[in-house]
Amino acid sequence: MKRFAVIGHPVAHSRSPLIHARFAEDTGLALQYGTLDIAPEALAEQVPTLFAAGWDGFNVTLPHKAAVAALCTEVTPRAALAGAVNTLIRGPAGWTGDNTDGAGLLTDLEVLGIIVRDRRVLVLGAGGAARGILGPLLQAGPAELVVSNRNPWKPEALADAFRSVGPLVPRTHLALKGDQYDLVINATSAGHGGGIPRLPDGLLATGAEAYDLSYGVAHAPFADWAVAAGARRVHDGLGMLIEQAAESFERWHGIRPPTAGLRAAWGSADRR
Ligand SMILES: NC(=O)c1ccc[n+]([C@@H]2O[C@H](COP(=O)([O-])OP(=O)(O)OC[C@H]3O[C@@H](n4cnc5c(N)ncnc54)[C@H](OP(=O)(O)O)[C@@H]3O)[C@@H](O)[C@H]2O)c1
C-alpha cells in the first residue's frame, strides 16, 4: 500500500491525516497517511532517508516549508516563486517539491464566490503563507495587490521577488491609513497569540470581504476585527486547508478528490 505522511514539528495536531483518509474513502484508493514529527536539526538527514525507504509522498508544514525546498531534486515553478514547499512528490531519483497553498486559496475563494479580478486586495503578513498565495493572487488580476507587515523590510523584499509576476505594493500597517480594500486576507500568525496586527480604521470598502488563513481558535481575533470593521462576510482558512490538500492528492494520485462533503462536514466559519 502506498505510504504518505505530513512532516512537521510539532505535527500531532495536523488535520491532514483526516483529510486524506476522507479523500481515499471518497475516491476508493487504498493508502496510508500518518504524521511524522521531525525536528529541524534532523530534516536534512531524514528527507533522503525517507526517499530511500520507499515512501510515496509527504505534505510539509511548519517549520520546514522553506528548508525542505533545498532537499528536493527539483521544485515546481510555483514552489520556487513561493520559496516554500508543502508537497513532496516521489520522482525517479529524489523528491519533487511543489506548493499547493496558493492554488488551495484560489479554489476556496472561487467556491465562496469571492472575486479577485479588478478588486483592491490587501494581504496582511509577509511570512511563508503570504509567499505561497501572492503569485496566484497576482495571476488572478486584482486592480491592486498590497502586502503589509509588522517588519517593514519583508514586503519590500516580496515586491522585488514577485516583480516578474506582477506589481505588488509593499506597505507597513501604519501606511495603510486612508486606504480602502474590497478584500482583506489575513496571512499573519498573530491569531495564535490571540491578536491581530495593529491596523488603521476604515480599511474595508463598502461590501468588502475578509478572509483569514487561520482557523479554529486562532481565527477569532481577526473575525472579531472584521465584523467590527463592517465586512460583508468573514471566512476562516479551513476551506483553503481542504483545497490545498485536494491539490496535493491530485499531484500524487492523478485524481481530483471531491471536497464538498468535507467542506460541509467541517462547516468553515462564515460570520456573516
Ligand atoms: N489555511 C491554510 O491552509 C493555511 C496554510 C498555510 C498557513 N496557514 C496559516 O497562516 C498563518 C501564517 O503562517 P506562516 O507560515 O506565514 O507563518 P510565518 O512564516 O511564521 O509568518 C508569520 C507572519 O505573521 C506576522 N505576525 C506574527 N505575529 C504577529 C503579530 N502579533 N502582529 C503582527 N504580525 C504578526 C509576522 O510578521 P513579522 O514578519 O513582522 O514577524 C509574519 O508576517 C498561520 O496562522 C498558519 O496556520 C494556513
CSV table of C-alpha atoms and ligand atoms in Angstrom, one decimal:
chain,number,residue,atom,x,y,z
A,1,MET,CA,0.0,0.0,0.0
A,2,LYS,CA,1.3,3.5,-0.8
A,3,ARG,CA,2.6,5.4,2.2
A,4,PHE,CA,2.2,9.2,2.8
A,5,ALA,CA,2.5,11.5,5.8
A,6,VAL,CA,2.7,15.1,6.9
A,7,ILE,CA,6.1,16.2,8.2
A,8,GLY,CA,6.2,19.0,10.8
A,9,HIS,CA,7.4,19.9,14.3
A,10,PRO,CA,5.0,19.7,16.2
A,11,VAL,CA,2.6,17.8,13.9
A,12,ALA,CA,0.3,15.8,16.1
A,13,HIS,CA,-2.4,18.5,15.8
A,14,SER,CA,-2.4,18.3,12.0
A,15,ARG,CA,-5.8,17.7,10.3
A,16,SER,CA,-4.1,16.3,7.1
A,17,PRO,CA,-4.5,12.6,8.0
A,18,LEU,CA,-8.2,13.1,8.5
A,19,ILE,CA,-8.5,15.0,5.2
A,20,HIS,CA,-6.5,12.4,3.2
A,21,ALA,CA,-8.4,9.5,4.8
A,22,ARG,CA,-11.6,11.1,3.7
A,23,PHE,CA,-10.3,11.6,0.1
A,24,ALA,CA,-9.1,8.0,0.0
A,25,GLU,CA,-12.5,6.8,1.0
A,26,ASP,CA,-14.3,9.0,-1.4
A,27,THR,CA,-12.1,8.0,-4.4
A,28,GLY,CA,-11.8,4.3,-3.5
A,29,LEU,CA,-7.9,4.5,-3.2
A,30,ALA,CA,-6.1,2.3,-0.6
A,31,LEU,CA,-3.4,4.3,1.1
A,32,GLN,CA,-1.7,5.0,4.4
A,33,TYR,CA,-1.4,8.6,5.6
A,34,GLY,CA,0.1,9.5,9.0
A,35,THR,CA,2.2,12.1,10.8
A,36,LEU,CA,6.0,12.3,11.2
A,37,ASP,CA,7.4,14.7,13.8
A,38,ILE,CA,10.9,15.7,12.6
A,39,ALA,CA,13.0,18.2,14.5
A,40,PRO,CA,14.6,20.9,12.3
A,41,GLU,CA,18.1,19.6,13.0
A,42,ALA,CA,17.2,16.2,11.7
A,43,LEU,CA,15.4,17.3,8.5
A,44,ALA,CA,18.4,17.2,6.1
A,45,GLU,CA,19.2,13.6,7.1
A,46,GLN,CA,15.6,12.3,7.3
A,47,VAL,CA,14.3,13.6,3.9
A,48,PRO,CA,16.6,11.5,1.7
A,49,THR,CA,16.4,8.6,4.1
A,50,LEU,CA,12.6,8.6,3.7
A,51,PHE,CA,13.0,8.5,0.0
A,52,ALA,CA,15.4,5.5,0.2
A,53,ALA,CA,12.9,3.8,2.4
A,54,GLY,CA,10.3,3.9,-0.4
A,55,TRP,CA,7.8,6.5,1.0
A,56,ASP,CA,5.5,7.8,-1.8
A,57,GLY,CA,4.9,11.4,-0.8
A,58,PHE,CA,4.7,14.0,2.0
A,59,ASN,CA,2.9,17.1,3.0
A,60,VAL,CA,5.2,19.6,4.8
A,61,THR,CA,4.1,22.0,7.4
A,62,LEU,CA,5.7,24.4,9.9
A,63,PRO,CA,8.6,24.9,10.4
A,64,HIS,CA,10.0,23.0,7.4
A,65,LYS,CA,8.4,24.6,4.4
A,66,ALA,CA,11.4,26.7,3.4
A,67,ALA,CA,14.2,24.3,4.4
A,68,VAL,CA,12.8,21.3,2.6
A,69,ALA,CA,13.0,23.0,-0.8
A,70,ALA,CA,16.8,22.7,-0.7
A,71,LEU,CA,16.4,18.9,-0.2
A,72,CYS,CA,14.4,18.4,-3.4
A,73,THR,CA,16.0,17.3,-6.7
A,74,GLU,CA,13.6,19.7,-8.4
A,75,VAL,CA,10.9,22.2,-7.4
A,76,THR,CA,8.0,23.4,-9.5
A,77,PRO,CA,7.9,27.0,-10.7
A,78,ARG,CA,5.2,27.9,-8.2
A,79,ALA,CA,7.2,26.4,-5.3
A,80,ALA,CA,10.3,28.3,-6.5
A,81,LEU,CA,8.4,31.6,-6.6
A,82,ALA,CA,6.9,30.9,-3.1
A,83,GLY,CA,10.3,29.9,-1.7
A,84,ALA,CA,8.5,27.2,0.1
A,85,VAL,CA,7.4,23.6,-0.4
A,86,ASN,CA,4.3,22.0,1.1
A,87,THR,CA,4.2,18.8,-1.0
A,88,LEU,CA,6.9,16.2,-1.8
A,89,ILE,CA,6.2,14.0,-4.9
A,90,ARG,CA,8.3,10.9,-5.5
A,91,GLY,CA,10.4,11.2,-8.6
A,92,PRO,CA,12.9,8.7,-10.1
A,93,ALA,CA,15.9,10.0,-8.2
A,94,GLY,CA,14.5,12.1,-5.4
A,95,TRP,CA,11.7,14.4,-4.3
A,96,THR,CA,10.0,17.0,-6.4
A,97,GLY,CA,8.8,19.9,-4.3
A,98,ASP,CA,5.5,21.7,-5.0
A,99,ASN,CA,3.5,24.3,-3.3
A,100,THR,CA,-0.3,23.9,-3.3
A,101,ASP,CA,-1.2,26.6,-0.8
A,102,GLY,CA,-1.9,29.3,-3.4
A,103,ALA,CA,-4.0,27.1,-5.6
A,104,GLY,CA,-5.9,26.0,-2.5
A,105,LEU,CA,-6.7,29.6,-1.6
A,106,LEU,CA,-7.8,30.5,-5.1
A,107,THR,CA,-10.1,27.4,-5.3
A,108,ASP,CA,-11.6,28.3,-1.9
A,109,LEU,CA,-12.2,31.9,-3.0
A,110,GLU,CA,-13.9,30.6,-6.1
A,111,VAL,CA,-16.1,28.2,-4.2
A,112,LEU,CA,-17.0,31.0,-1.8
A,113,GLY,CA,-17.8,33.3,-4.7
A,114,ILE,CA,-15.1,35.8,-3.7
A,115,ILE,CA,-13.9,37.7,-6.8
A,116,VAL,CA,-10.2,38.9,-7.0
A,117,ARG,CA,-10.2,40.3,-10.6
A,118,ASP,CA,-10.3,44.1,-10.7
A,119,ARG,CA,-10.7,44.2,-6.8
A,120,ARG,CA,-8.4,46.1,-4.4
A,121,VAL,CA,-6.8,43.3,-2.3
A,122,LEU,CA,-4.8,43.6,0.9
A,123,VAL,CA,-2.7,40.7,2.3
A,124,LEU,CA,-1.7,41.1,5.9
A,125,GLY,CA,1.6,39.3,6.7
A,126,ALA,CA,4.7,38.5,4.7
A,127,GLY,CA,5.7,35.1,6.0
A,128,GLY,CA,5.7,31.7,4.3
A,129,ALA,CA,2.0,31.5,3.8
A,130,ALA,CA,1.9,35.0,2.2
A,131,ARG,CA,4.7,34.0,-0.1
A,132,GLY,CA,2.6,30.9,-1.2
A,133,ILE,CA,-0.5,32.9,-2.1
A,134,LEU,CA,0.9,36.1,-3.7
A,135,GLY,CA,1.8,34.6,-7.1
A,136,PRO,CA,-1.7,33.0,-7.7
A,137,LEU,CA,-3.4,36.2,-6.4
A,138,LEU,CA,-1.4,38.4,-8.8
A,139,GLN,CA,-2.2,36.0,-11.6
A,140,ALA,CA,-5.9,36.4,-10.8
A,141,GLY,CA,-5.8,40.0,-12.0
A,142,PRO,CA,-6.6,42.3,-9.0
A,143,ALA,CA,-6.9,46.0,-9.6
A,144,GLU,CA,-4.2,46.4,-6.8
A,145,LEU,CA,-2.4,43.9,-4.6
A,146,VAL,CA,-0.9,45.4,-1.4
A,147,VAL,CA,1.1,43.4,1.2
A,148,SER,CA,1.7,44.9,4.6
A,149,ASN,CA,3.6,43.6,7.5
A,150,ARG,CA,4.9,44.4,11.0
A,151,ASN,CA,8.5,44.0,9.9
A,152,PRO,CA,8.6,46.7,7.1
A,153,TRP,CA,11.5,45.1,5.2
A,154,LYS,CA,9.7,41.9,4.3
A,155,PRO,CA,7.1,43.4,2.0
A,156,GLU,CA,9.8,45.3,0.1
A,157,ALA,CA,11.7,42.0,-0.5
A,158,LEU,CA,8.4,40.4,-1.6
A,159,ALA,CA,7.7,43.2,-4.1
A,160,ASP,CA,11.2,42.5,-5.6
A,161,ALA,CA,10.7,38.7,-5.7
A,162,PHE,CA,7.3,38.9,-7.4
A,163,ARG,CA,8.2,41.7,-9.9
A,164,SER,CA,8.2,39.2,-12.8
A,165,VAL,CA,4.6,38.1,-12.0
A,166,GLY,CA,3.0,41.5,-11.4
A,167,PRO,CA,3.0,44.7,-9.4
A,168,LEU,CA,2.9,44.1,-5.6
A,169,VAL,CA,2.7,47.2,-3.4
A,170,PRO,CA,4.7,47.0,-0.2
A,171,ARG,CA,3.4,48.8,2.9
A,172,THR,CA,3.7,49.0,6.6
A,173,HIS,CA,0.4,48.5,8.5
A,174,LEU,CA,0.6,52.2,9.6
A,175,ALA,CA,1.0,53.4,6.0
A,176,LEU,CA,-2.4,51.7,5.1
A,177,LYS,CA,-4.1,54.8,6.8
A,178,GLY,CA,-6.6,56.2,4.3
A,179,ASP,CA,-6.6,53.1,2.0
A,180,GLN,CA,-9.8,51.1,1.3
A,181,TYR,CA,-9.9,47.5,0.1
A,182,ASP,CA,-12.5,45.1,-1.3
A,183,LEU,CA,-10.8,42.0,0.1
A,184,VAL,CA,-8.6,41.8,3.1
A,185,ILE,CA,-6.7,38.5,3.6
A,186,ASN,CA,-5.1,37.8,6.9
A,187,ALA,CA,-1.9,35.7,6.4
A,188,THR,CA,-0.3,36.5,9.7
A,189,SER,CA,0.0,34.1,12.6
A,190,ALA,CA,-1.0,36.7,15.1
A,191,GLY,CA,-4.2,34.9,15.9
A,192,HIS,CA,-2.3,32.0,17.5
A,193,GLY,CA,-1.2,34.6,20.2
A,194,GLY,CA,-4.8,35.9,20.5
A,195,GLY,CA,-4.2,39.1,18.5
A,196,ILE,CA,-4.2,40.8,15.1
A,197,PRO,CA,-1.8,43.3,13.6
A,198,ARG,CA,-2.4,46.9,14.7
A,199,LEU,CA,-4.4,48.4,11.7
A,200,PRO,CA,-5.8,51.9,10.9
A,201,ASP,CA,-9.6,52.4,10.9
A,202,GLY,CA,-11.6,52.4,7.7
A,203,LEU,CA,-9.7,49.8,5.7
A,204,LEU,CA,-12.8,48.0,4.4
A,205,ALA,CA,-14.7,49.4,1.4
A,206,THR,CA,-18.5,49.0,1.4
A,207,GLY,CA,-19.3,45.3,0.8
A,208,ALA,CA,-15.7,44.2,1.5
A,209,GLU,CA,-15.0,40.6,2.3
A,210,ALA,CA,-12.5,39.4,4.9
A,211,TYR,CA,-10.6,36.1,4.6
A,212,ASP,CA,-8.4,34.5,7.3
A,213,LEU,CA,-5.8,31.8,6.5
A,214,SER,CA,-6.1,30.8,10.2
A,215,TYR,CA,-8.9,28.7,11.5
A,216,GLY,CA,-10.2,27.4,14.8
A,217,VAL,CA,-9.3,29.4,17.9
A,218,ALA,CA,-6.6,31.4,16.0
A,219,HIS,CA,-9.3,32.8,13.7
A,220,ALA,CA,-11.3,34.5,16.4
A,221,PRO,CA,-9.4,37.8,16.8
A,222,PHE,CA,-9.4,38.6,13.0
A,223,ALA,CA,-13.1,37.6,12.7
A,224,ASP,CA,-13.9,40.0,15.6
A,225,TRP,CA,-11.9,42.8,13.9
A,226,ALA,CA,-13.5,42.2,10.5
A,227,VAL,CA,-17.1,42.1,11.8
A,228,ALA,CA,-16.5,45.3,13.8
A,229,ALA,CA,-14.9,46.9,10.7
A,230,GLY,CA,-18.1,46.2,8.7
A,231,ALA,CA,-17.0,43.2,6.5
A,232,ARG,CA,-19.9,41.8,4.4
A,233,ARG,CA,-18.7,38.2,5.0
A,234,VAL,CA,-15.8,36.8,7.1
A,235,HIS,CA,-14.2,33.4,6.2
A,236,ASP,CA,-11.7,31.2,8.0
A,237,GLY,CA,-9.0,29.1,6.3
A,238,LEU,CA,-10.5,25.6,6.6
A,239,GLY,CA,-11.7,25.7,3.0
A,240,MET,CA,-8.2,26.6,1.9
A,241,LEU,CA,-6.7,23.8,4.0
A,242,ILE,CA,-9.1,21.2,2.4
A,243,GLU,CA,-8.5,22.6,-1.2
A,244,GLN,CA,-4.7,22.7,-0.9
A,245,ALA,CA,-4.9,19.0,0.3
A,246,ALA,CA,-7.0,18.2,-2.7
A,247,GLU,CA,-4.4,19.7,-5.0
A,248,SER,CA,-1.6,17.6,-3.3
A,249,PHE,CA,-3.8,14.5,-3.6
A,250,GLU,CA,-4.2,15.1,-7.3
A,251,ARG,CA,-0.5,15.6,-7.8
A,252,TRP,CA,0.2,12.2,-6.1
A,253,HIS,CA,-2.7,10.1,-7.5
A,254,GLY,CA,-3.8,11.8,-10.7
A,255,ILE,CA,-7.4,12.0,-9.3
A,256,ARG,CA,-9.1,15.2,-8.0
A,257,PRO,CA,-11.0,14.2,-4.9
A,258,PRO,CA,-14.4,15.7,-4.2
A,259,THR,CA,-14.2,18.3,-1.4
A,260,ALA,CA,-17.9,19.3,-0.9
A,261,GLY,CA,-18.6,16.6,1.7
A,262,LEU,CA,-15.7,17.5,3.9
A,263,ARG,CA,-16.3,21.2,3.5
A,264,ALA,CA,-19.9,20.7,4.6
A,265,ALA,CA,-18.9,18.4,7.5
A,266,TRP,CA,-16.4,20.9,8.8
A,267,GLY,CA,-18.5,23.9,8.1
A,268,SER,CA,-15.8,26.6,7.5
A,269,ALA,CA,-16.8,29.6,9.6
A,270,ASP,CA,-18.8,32.4,8.0
A,271,ARG,CA,-19.6,35.1,10.5
A,272,ARG,CA,-22.0,37.0,8.2
B,1,LIG,N1,-5.5,27.5,5.8
B,1,LIG,C1,-4.3,27.0,5.3
B,1,LIG,O1,-4.3,26.1,4.5
B,1,LIG,C2,-3.0,27.6,5.8
B,1,LIG,C3,-1.8,27.3,5.0
B,1,LIG,C4,-0.6,27.9,5.5
B,1,LIG,C5,-0.6,28.7,6.6
B,1,LIG,N2,-1.8,29.0,7.3
B,1,LIG,C6,-1.8,29.9,8.4
B,1,LIG,O2,-1.3,31.1,8.0
B,1,LIG,C7,-0.7,31.8,9.2
B,1,LIG,C8,0.7,32.3,8.8
B,1,LIG,O3,1.6,31.2,8.6
B,1,LIG,P1,3.1,31.4,8.0
B,1,LIG,O4,3.6,30.1,7.6
B,1,LIG,O5,3.1,32.5,7.0
B,1,LIG,O6,3.8,31.9,9.4
B,1,LIG,P2,5.3,32.7,9.4
B,1,LIG,O7,6.1,32.4,8.2
B,1,LIG,O8,5.8,32.4,10.8
B,1,LIG,O9,4.8,34.3,9.3
B,1,LIG,C9,4.1,34.9,10.3
B,1,LIG,C10,3.6,36.2,9.8
B,1,LIG,O10,2.7,36.8,10.8
B,1,LIG,C11,3.2,38.0,11.3
B,1,LIG,N3,2.9,38.1,12.7
B,1,LIG,C12,3.0,37.2,13.7
B,1,LIG,N4,2.6,37.7,14.9
B,1,LIG,C13,2.2,39.0,14.7
B,1,LIG,C14,1.7,40.0,15.5
B,1,LIG,N5,1.4,39.8,16.8
B,1,LIG,N6,1.3,41.2,15.0
B,1,LIG,C15,1.5,41.4,13.6
B,1,LIG,N7,2.0,40.5,12.8
B,1,LIG,C16,2.4,39.3,13.3
B,1,LIG,C17,4.7,38.0,11.0
B,1,LIG,O11,5.2,39.3,10.9
B,1,LIG,P3,6.7,39.7,11.1
B,1,LIG,O12,7.4,39.4,9.8
B,1,LIG,O13,6.7,41.1,11.4
B,1,LIG,O14,7.2,38.8,12.2
B,1,LIG,C18,4.7,37.3,9.7
B,1,LIG,O15,4.3,38.2,8.6
B,1,LIG,C19,-0.7,30.8,10.3
B,1,LIG,O16,-1.8,31.1,11.2
B,1,LIG,C20,-0.9,29.4,9.6
B,1,LIG,O17,-1.6,28.5,10.4
B,1,LIG,C21,-3.0,28.4,6.9
